[in-house]
CSV table of C-alpha atoms in Angstrom, one decimal:
chain,number,residue,atom,x,y,z
A,1182,MET,CA,-3.4,38.3,17.8
A,1183,ARG,CA,-4.5,34.7,18.5
A,1184,LYS,CA,-8.4,35.1,17.5
A,1185,SER,CA,-7.2,37.2,14.7
A,1186,SER,CA,-5.2,34.5,13.3
A,1187,LEU,CA,-7.7,31.7,13.6
A,1188,LEU,CA,-10.5,34.9,11.8
A,1189,THR,CA,-7.6,34.5,8.9
A,1190,SER,CA,-7.9,30.9,8.8
A,1191,VAL,CA,-11.3,30.5,8.9
A,1192,LEU,CA,-11.3,32.9,5.6
A,1193,SER,CA,-8.9,30.6,4.3
A,1194,CYS,CA,-11.3,27.3,4.2
A,1195,TRP,CA,-13.7,29.9,2.7
A,1196,GLN,CA,-11.1,31.0,-0.1
A,1197,PHE,CA,-10.9,27.1,-0.6
A,1198,LEU,CA,-14.3,26.2,-1.1
A,1199,LYS,CA,-15.3,29.3,-3.0
A,1200,ALA,CA,-12.4,28.2,-5.4
A,1201,THR,CA,-13.2,24.3,-5.5
A,1202,ASN,CA,-17.1,25.4,-6.1
A,1203,ALA,CA,-16.9,24.8,-9.7
A,1204,PHE,CA,-15.0,21.6,-8.8
A,1205,THR,CA,-17.9,19.8,-7.7
A,1206,THR,CA,-18.6,17.6,-10.7
A,1207,THR,CA,-14.9,17.3,-11.5
A,1208,SER,CA,-12.6,14.2,-11.8
A,1209,PHE,CA,-9.1,15.0,-10.9
A,1210,ILE,CA,-6.1,13.1,-11.6
A,1211,PRO,CA,-4.2,12.0,-8.6
A,1212,ARG,CA,-0.6,12.0,-8.3
A,1213,SER,CA,1.2,8.3,-9.4
A,1214,THR,CA,2.1,5.5,-6.8
A,1215,THR,CA,4.3,4.7,-9.2
A,1216,THR,CA,5.9,7.2,-11.6
A,1217,THR,CA,6.6,10.9,-11.2
A,1218,PRO,CA,3.9,12.9,-13.8
A,1219,ALA,CA,5.4,15.3,-16.3
A,1220,SER,CA,3.5,17.8,-14.9
A,1221,LEU,CA,4.6,17.8,-11.1
A,1222,VAL,CA,7.3,19.9,-10.9
A,1223,ILE,CA,10.0,19.9,-8.1
A,1224,LEU,CA,11.1,23.9,-7.6
A,1225,GLY,CA,13.3,25.4,-4.7
A,1226,ALA,CA,11.6,29.3,-4.5
A,1227,SER,CA,15.8,30.8,-3.9
A,1228,SER,CA,16.6,30.1,-7.4
A,1229,THR,CA,15.1,32.1,-10.2
A,1230,GLU,CA,16.1,30.3,-13.1
A,1231,GLU,CA,14.3,27.2,-11.5
A,1232,GLU,CA,11.5,28.8,-10.8
A,1233,GLU,CA,10.9,30.6,-14.1
A,1234,GLU,CA,12.3,26.9,-15.3
A,1235,GLY,CA,8.9,25.1,-13.2
A,1236,THR,CA,6.5,28.1,-15.7
A,1237,THR,CA,7.2,27.0,-18.6
A,1238,THR,CA,5.2,22.9,-17.5
A,1239,THR,CA,2.3,25.1,-16.5
A,1240,SER,CA,1.6,27.5,-20.0
A,1241,PRO,CA,-2.2,28.3,-20.0
A,1242,SER,CA,-3.9,25.4,-22.4
A,1243,SER,CA,-5.2,27.0,-25.8
A,1244,ASN,CA,-8.3,27.5,-26.9
A,1245,ASN,CA,-8.3,24.0,-29.2
A,1246,GLY,CA,-6.2,22.3,-26.0
A,1247,PRO,CA,-7.9,20.4,-22.6
A,1248,ILE,CA,-8.2,23.3,-19.8
A,1249,THR,CA,-5.2,22.7,-17.4
A,1250,LYS,CA,-5.7,23.7,-13.8
A,1251,GLU,CA,-3.2,24.4,-11.6
A,1252,PHE,CA,-2.3,23.7,-8.1
A,1253,VAL,CA,0.9,25.4,-6.2
A,1254,LEU,CA,2.1,23.6,-3.4
A,1255,ILE,CA,4.6,25.7,-1.1
A,1256,SER,CA,6.3,24.5,1.8
A,1257,ASP,CA,9.1,26.1,4.1
A,1258,SER,CA,10.8,22.4,4.4
A,1259,THR,CA,10.2,19.6,1.7
A,1260,GLY,CA,6.7,19.7,0.6
A,1261,MET,CA,5.5,16.3,1.4
A,1262,THR,CA,3.1,17.0,3.5
A,1263,ALA,CA,1.0,19.1,1.1
A,1264,GLN,CA,1.6,16.4,-1.7
A,1265,THR,CA,0.6,14.7,0.6
A,1266,ALA,CA,-2.4,16.1,1.6
A,1267,MET,CA,-3.5,16.9,-2.2
A,1268,SER,CA,-3.0,13.4,-3.4
A,1269,LYS,CA,-5.5,12.5,-0.3
A,1270,CYS,CA,-8.0,15.0,-1.2
A,1271,LEU,CA,-7.9,14.7,-5.4
A,1272,SER,CA,-8.3,10.8,-4.0
A,1273,GLN,CA,-12.3,11.3,-3.4
A,1274,PHE,CA,-12.8,13.0,-7.1
A,1275,ASP,CA,-13.6,10.4,-9.5
A,1276,TRP,CA,-10.3,10.5,-11.2
A,1277,SER,CA,-9.0,8.7,-14.2
A,1278,ASP,CA,-5.4,8.4,-15.1
A,1279,ASP,CA,-4.6,11.3,-17.7
A,1280,GLU,CA,-7.6,13.1,-18.1
A,1281,CYS,CA,-10.9,13.6,-16.2
A,1282,VAL,CA,-14.4,15.0,-17.0
A,1283,LEU,CA,-14.7,19.1,-16.3
A,1284,THR,CA,-18.2,19.6,-17.6
A,1285,GLU,CA,-21.4,18.0,-18.8
A,1286,ASN,CA,-20.2,18.9,-22.5
A,1287,GLY,CA,-17.3,16.3,-21.7
A,1288,GLU,CA,-14.6,19.5,-22.0
A,1289,VAL,CA,-11.3,17.9,-20.3
A,1290,CYS,CA,-9.7,19.7,-17.5
A,1291,LYS,CA,-6.0,18.1,-16.8
A,1292,ILE,CA,-4.6,19.0,-13.0
A,1293,THR,CA,-0.9,20.2,-12.6
A,1294,ARG,CA,1.1,20.4,-9.6
A,1295,THR,CA,4.1,22.6,-9.3
A,1296,VAL,CA,6.5,22.4,-5.6
A,1297,TYR,CA,8.4,25.4,-3.8
A,1298,ASN,CA,10.2,23.8,-1.1
A,1299,PHE,CA,12.6,25.6,1.1
A,1300,VAL,CA,10.2,28.6,0.9
A,1301,ARG,CA,11.3,30.2,4.2
A,1302,ASP,CA,11.2,34.2,3.3
A,1303,GLU,CA,9.1,36.6,2.5
A,1304,GLU,CA,10.2,38.0,-0.6
A,1305,SER,CA,9.9,34.6,-2.3
A,1306,MET,CA,7.0,33.7,-1.6
A,1307,GLU,CA,5.5,37.4,-3.1
A,1308,ARG,CA,7.4,35.6,-6.0
A,1309,ILE,CA,5.4,32.9,-6.4
A,1310,ILE,CA,1.6,34.0,-5.0
A,1311,PHE,CA,2.0,36.7,-8.4
A,1312,LYS,CA,3.3,33.8,-9.9
A,1313,CYS,CA,-0.1,32.0,-9.1
A,1314,ARG,CA,-1.9,35.3,-9.7
A,1315,ASP,CA,-1.2,35.0,-14.0
A,1316,ARG,CA,-0.7,31.8,-13.6
A,1317,ASN,CA,-5.0,31.2,-12.2
A,1318,ALA,CA,-3.3,29.1,-9.8
A,1319,LEU,CA,-4.3,27.4,-6.5
A,1320,ALA,CA,-2.1,28.0,-3.9
A,1321,THR,CA,-1.4,25.7,-1.0
A,1322,PHE,CA,1.7,26.4,2.2
A,1323,THR,CA,2.3,25.0,5.0
A,1324,PHE,CA,4.5,27.3,6.7
A,1325,ALA,CA,5.2,27.1,9.8
A,1326,ASP,CA,6.2,30.5,10.6
A,1327,PRO,CA,3.1,32.3,11.7
A,1328,GLU,CA,3.7,35.3,10.4
A,1329,LEU,CA,5.0,34.0,7.4
A,1330,ARG,CA,1.4,32.1,7.1
A,1331,ILE,CA,-0.6,35.3,8.3
A,1332,LYS,CA,1.3,37.9,5.5
A,1333,THR,CA,0.7,35.0,2.6
A,1334,MET,CA,-2.4,34.8,3.2
A,1335,THR,CA,-3.3,38.6,2.9
A,1336,LEU,CA,-1.6,38.6,0.1
A,1337,CYS,CA,-3.6,36.0,-1.7
A,1338,GLU,CA,-6.9,37.7,-0.7
A,1339,LYS,CA,-5.2,41.3,-2.0
A,1340,THR,CA,-4.4,39.5,-5.6
A,1341,GLY,CA,-7.4,37.7,-5.5
A,1342,VAL,CA,-5.4,33.6,-5.5
A,1343,PRO,CA,-7.4,31.1,-4.3
A,1344,PHE,CA,-5.4,29.2,-1.1
A,1345,VAL,CA,-5.4,27.0,1.4
A,1346,ASP,CA,-3.6,26.9,4.7
A,1347,LEU,CA,-2.8,23.8,5.1
A,1348,MET,CA,-1.3,23.7,9.0
A,1349,GLY,CA,-2.1,27.0,10.4
A,1350,PRO,CA,-6.2,26.0,12.0
A,1351,MET,CA,-4.5,22.2,12.8
A,1352,LEU,CA,-1.8,25.0,14.5
A,1353,LEU,CA,-4.3,27.2,16.6
A,1354,ARG,CA,-6.3,24.5,17.8
A,1355,MET,CA,-3.4,22.3,19.0
A,1356,ALA,CA,-2.0,25.7,20.8
A,1357,ASP,CA,-5.0,26.0,22.1
A,1358,PHE,CA,-5.7,22.5,23.7
A,1359,LEU,CA,-1.9,22.3,24.9
A,1360,ASN,CA,-2.3,25.6,26.3
A,1361,ILE,CA,1.9,25.7,24.6
A,1362,ALA,CA,2.5,27.9,21.8
A,1363,PRO,CA,4.1,26.2,18.6
A,1364,ILE,CA,8.6,26.9,17.9
A,1365,GLY,CA,6.9,28.2,14.7
A,1366,THR,CA,10.0,26.9,12.6
A,1367,PRO,CA,10.4,24.3,10.2
A,1368,ARG,CA,12.2,20.9,11.3
A,1369,LYS,CA,15.4,21.2,10.6
A,1370,ARG,CA,16.1,17.5,11.1
A,1371,VAL,CA,13.8,13.9,12.2
A,1372,SER,CA,13.4,13.1,15.0
A,1373,LEU,CA,15.8,10.2,16.7
A,1374,ASN,CA,13.2,8.9,18.9
A,1375,ASN,CA,11.9,5.2,20.1
A,1376,ASP,CA,9.2,5.4,17.3
A,1377,TYR,CA,12.0,6.4,14.4
A,1378,PHE,CA,14.5,3.5,15.5
A,1379,ARG,CA,11.4,1.3,15.6
A,1380,ARG,CA,10.5,1.7,11.7
A,1381,VAL,CA,14.4,1.3,10.6
A,1382,GLU,CA,14.3,-2.5,12.3
A,1383,ALA,CA,10.9,-2.8,10.8
A,1384,VAL,CA,12.3,-2.6,8.0
A,1385,GLU,CA,15.6,-4.3,8.4
A,1386,TYR,CA,13.7,-7.2,9.1
A,1387,THR,CA,11.3,-7.0,6.4
A,1388,LEU,CA,14.6,-7.0,4.0
A,1389,LYS,CA,15.5,-9.5,5.3
A,1390,ALA,CA,12.3,-12.0,5.4
A,1391,ASP,CA,11.8,-11.3,1.7
A,1392,ASP,CA,10.6,-13.5,-0.4
A,1393,GLY,CA,10.5,-16.8,2.0
A,1394,GLN,CA,14.8,-16.7,2.3
A,1395,ALA,CA,14.1,-16.7,5.8
A,1396,PRO,CA,11.3,-19.0,7.4
A,1397,TRP,CA,13.0,-19.0,10.7
A,1398,LEU,CA,12.2,-15.5,11.2
A,1399,LEU,CA,8.3,-16.0,10.8
A,1400,LYS,CA,7.3,-16.0,14.4
A,1401,GLU,CA,9.2,-12.8,14.9
A,1402,ALA,CA,6.9,-11.1,12.4
A,1403,ASP,CA,4.3,-8.9,13.1
A,1404,VAL,CA,1.9,-9.3,9.8
A,1405,ILE,CA,3.2,-12.0,7.0
A,1406,ILE,CA,2.3,-11.7,3.5
A,1407,VAL,CA,2.2,-14.8,1.8
A,1408,GLY,CA,0.8,-14.8,-2.1
A,1409,VAL,CA,1.5,-16.5,-6.1
A,1410,SER,CA,4.0,-14.7,-7.6
A,1411,ARG,CA,3.5,-11.2,-9.1
A,1412,THR,CA,0.3,-10.0,-6.4
A,1413,GLY,CA,2.9,-7.3,-5.3
A,1414,LYS,CA,4.0,-9.2,-1.4
A,1415,THR,CA,7.5,-7.5,-1.9
A,1416,PRO,CA,6.3,-3.7,-1.9
A,1417,LEU,CA,3.4,-4.1,0.2
A,1418,CYS,CA,5.6,-5.4,2.9
A,1419,VAL,CA,7.9,-1.9,2.8
A,1420,VAL,CA,4.9,0.1,3.1
A,1421,LEU,CA,3.4,-1.2,5.6
A,1422,SER,CA,6.7,-1.5,7.5
A,1423,GLN,CA,7.4,2.0,6.6
A,1424,MET,CA,4.4,3.3,7.0
A,1425,MET,CA,3.2,1.1,10.3
A,1426,GLY,CA,6.0,0.4,11.4
A,1427,TRP,CA,5.7,-3.4,11.2
A,1428,LYS,CA,8.0,-6.4,10.6
A,1429,VAL,CA,6.7,-7.9,7.5
A,1430,GLY,CA,7.4,-11.1,6.2
A,1431,ASN,CA,6.7,-12.7,2.8
A,1432,VAL,CA,6.2,-16.0,1.8
A,1433,PRO,CA,6.2,-17.0,-2.1
A,1434,LEU,CA,3.0,-20.0,-2.4
A,1435,VAL,CA,4.4,-22.3,-5.2
A,1436,LEU,CA,2.4,-25.4,-6.7
A,1437,GLU,CA,5.6,-27.1,-6.6
A,1438,VAL,CA,6.8,-26.5,-3.7
A,1439,PRO,CA,5.3,-27.0,-0.3
A,1440,PRO,CA,5.8,-24.0,1.7
A,1441,PRO,CA,8.1,-23.5,4.9
A,1442,LYS,CA,6.6,-25.8,8.0
A,1443,GLU,CA,7.5,-23.1,9.9
A,1444,LEU,CA,4.6,-20.7,8.3
A,1445,LEU,CA,2.1,-23.9,9.1
A,1446,ASP,CA,3.3,-24.0,12.7
A,1447,ALA,CA,-0.2,-22.8,14.6
A,1448,ALA,CA,2.2,-22.7,17.2
A,1449,THR,CA,3.8,-20.0,17.1
A,1450,ILE,CA,2.6,-18.4,14.0
A,1451,ASP,CA,-1.2,-16.6,14.8
A,1452,PRO,CA,-3.0,-17.5,11.3
A,1453,ASN,CA,-5.1,-13.9,11.8
A,1454,ARG,CA,-1.5,-12.4,11.6
A,1455,VAL,CA,-0.7,-14.0,7.7
A,1456,PHE,CA,-3.0,-12.2,4.5
A,1457,CYS,CA,-3.0,-14.2,0.9
A,1458,LEU,CA,-3.0,-12.4,-1.4
A,1459,THR,CA,-5.1,-13.4,-4.4
A,1460,ILE,CA,-6.0,-11.5,-8.1
A,1461,ASN,CA,-7.4,-12.3,-10.9
A,1462,PRO,CA,-6.0,-14.6,-13.5
A,1463,ARG,CA,-6.7,-12.4,-16.1
A,1464,GLU,CA,-4.8,-9.4,-14.4
A,1465,LEU,CA,-2.0,-11.7,-13.5
A,1466,LYS,CA,-1.6,-13.0,-17.1
A,1467,ARG,CA,-0.7,-10.0,-18.3
A,1468,ILE,CA,1.9,-9.3,-15.2
A,1469,ARG,CA,3.2,-12.4,-15.5
A,1470,GLU,CA,4.2,-12.0,-19.9
A,1471,THR,CA,5.1,-8.0,-19.0
A,1472,ARG,CA,7.6,-9.7,-17.4
A,1473,LEU,CA,8.1,-12.4,-19.7
A,1474,GLN,CA,8.8,-10.1,-22.0
A,1475,VAL,CA,11.8,-7.8,-20.0
A,1476,ARG,CA,13.2,-11.2,-19.9
A,1477,GLY,CA,13.3,-11.2,-23.0
A,1478,ILE,CA,11.3,-15.3,-23.0
A,1479,ILE,CA,8.3,-14.7,-25.1
A,1480,LYS,CA,10.5,-13.9,-27.7
A,1481,ALA,CA,12.6,-16.8,-27.7
A,1482,GLN,CA,9.6,-18.9,-27.0
A,1483,GLU,CA,7.9,-17.2,-30.4
A,1484,GLU,CA,11.1,-17.3,-32.3
A,1485,GLY,CA,11.6,-21.1,-31.8
A,1486,ASP,CA,15.2,-20.6,-30.0
A,1487,ALA,CA,14.0,-21.9,-26.6
A,1488,GLY,CA,15.9,-25.1,-27.0
A,1489,ASN,CA,16.1,-27.2,-23.0
A,1490,ASP,CA,16.5,-23.8,-21.3
A,1491,PRO,CA,13.8,-24.6,-18.7
A,1492,ALA,CA,13.7,-20.8,-18.5
A,1493,LYS,CA,12.6,-20.3,-22.0
A,1494,ASN,CA,10.4,-22.9,-21.8
A,1495,SER,CA,8.0,-22.1,-18.9
A,1496,ASN,CA,4.5,-22.0,-18.5
A,1497,TYR,CA,4.8,-19.0,-15.7
A,1498,ALA,CA,1.7,-17.3,-17.8
A,1499,ASP,CA,0.4,-20.4,-18.7
A,1500,ARG,CA,-3.8,-19.7,-18.1
A,1501,GLN,CA,-4.4,-22.9,-16.9
A,1502,TYR,CA,-1.2,-22.9,-15.2
A,1503,MET,CA,-1.9,-20.1,-13.2
A,1504,ILE,CA,-5.0,-21.2,-12.5
A,1505,LYS,CA,-4.5,-24.2,-10.8
A,1506,ASP,CA,-1.6,-21.9,-9.1
A,1507,LEU,CA,-4.2,-19.0,-7.4
A,1508,THR,CA,-6.3,-22.2,-6.9
A,1509,ASN,CA,-4.1,-23.9,-4.9
A,1510,ALA,CA,-3.3,-20.5,-2.7
A,1511,LYS,CA,-6.4,-20.3,-2.0
A,1512,ARG,CA,-7.0,-23.4,-0.2
A,1513,LEU,CA,-4.0,-23.2,1.6
A,1514,CYS,CA,-5.8,-20.2,2.4
A,1515,GLU,CA,-9.0,-21.7,3.6
A,1516,ASP,CA,-7.7,-24.7,5.0
A,1517,GLN,CA,-4.8,-22.7,7.5
A,1518,GLY,CA,-7.6,-19.6,8.4
A,1519,TRP,CA,-5.8,-17.0,6.6
A,1520,THR,CA,-7.3,-13.7,5.4
A,1521,GLU,CA,-7.9,-13.6,1.8
A,1522,ILE,CA,-7.0,-10.1,0.1
A,1523,ASP,CA,-7.5,-9.9,-3.0
A,1524,VAL,CA,-5.3,-7.0,-5.3
A,1525,THR,CA,-7.0,-7.0,-8.4
A,1526,GLY,CA,-6.2,-3.2,-9.6
A,1527,LYS,CA,-5.3,-2.4,-6.8
A,1528,ALA,CA,-2.5,0.5,-5.3
A,1529,VAL,CA,0.2,-1.2,-3.0
A,1530,GLU,CA,-1.0,1.8,-0.4
A,1531,GLU,CA,-4.7,0.6,-1.0
A,1532,THR,CA,-4.3,-2.5,0.0
A,1533,ALA,CA,-2.0,-1.8,2.8
A,1534,GLU,CA,-4.8,0.6,4.4
A,1535,THR,CA,-7.3,-2.5,4.2
A,1536,ILE,CA,-4.2,-4.6,5.8
A,1537,SER,CA,-4.6,-2.1,8.4
A,1538,GLN,CA,-7.6,-1.7,9.4
A,1539,ILE,CA,-8.1,-5.3,9.6
A,1540,ILE,CA,-5.9,-5.7,12.1
A,1541,SER,CA,-7.0,-2.5,13.7
A,1542,SER,CA,-10.4,-4.2,13.7
A,1543,ARG,CA,-9.3,-7.4,15.3
A,1544,ASN,CA,-7.0,-5.4,18.0
A,1545,ASP,CA,-10.9,-3.2,19.0
A,1546,LYS,CA,-12.7,-6.5,19.5
A,1547,ILE,CA,-9.9,-8.2,21.8
A,1548,LEU,CA,-9.7,-5.0,23.6
A,1549,GLY,CA,-13.6,-5.6,24.2
A,1550,GLU,CA,-13.5,-8.7,25.1
A,1551,VAL,CA,-10.6,-7.8,27.8
A,1552,ASP,CA,-12.7,-5.1,29.0
A,1553,ASN,CA,-15.7,-7.1,29.2
A,1554,LEU,CA,-13.9,-9.5,31.5
A,1555,ASN,CA,-12.5,-7.3,33.8
A,1556,VAL,CA,-16.0,-6.1,34.5
């Protein structure tokens, strides 16, 4: 039975390669990390009305409109695993924010995603696969139940629906390696283990040490993020604490205000744990002007209604001031031996990955030196 399942999983991989062969020169649109795209539909398979609603957002493109390729993600739980895997895969293709080029002729291809979560019975699965067939969609599924996986693959093969089994091949390999059969049921709740509580503690610390409001806590931080205003320090800290389970503090660097003495204490703060975020002045000006517009300050300045209000007369988005602000931060970074990270045009997750790689590399180097000493 296991050999048959393995062959079926191999077949699923072949089907995926076959289905994506036409995409070799295509640029795809990944899911936004900050907003939910209109094409992303979260649906429950148990409701026929909700499923019908999903079809309206993924209707075939007209002859005059752009080409549309639909990916249907099916899960026996929340669907986050499938969504994350798809986003990671799409990032391997050249993409733009809202469209991609399908052919050398410049035909536009839009990517849509429909997510069916908590699908745990054969009847619901069949309805979804038939919809994939009717809409020429590619089906991707994460089922813990081996029988449901096999039935899904079999139906996809019969109906000609291209598919990807995300969990099956890995579960089979792990079962062979561990010599233990998987339970075959969706996880009902989050495991309250040490790793879970460590992450909760890390997030709580990160919120307490945000924006330099508790400098006395910096000595407890695993990582410290510094930088001028509007370089994305807070969201980066939250992502690192959630993703890596690190206690992350952040301190704003302001031209007129000296940094807290705790940050500059090399006896308690390892400079290798401090990362200074920098950004292109033009990009920083755009971000700061947007912030001022939201607060109504730019409008007040243009209308001459700023008066003596120091907030409305701020040089916060002035180019010369920002260059001085950035220069001061870079100089401090060099003097203290911190690591500089340019965040211009980068997503928060990308910056978090860069910092994680740097720290991992440094830890490997330290372990290597210890091993050499032991030898």
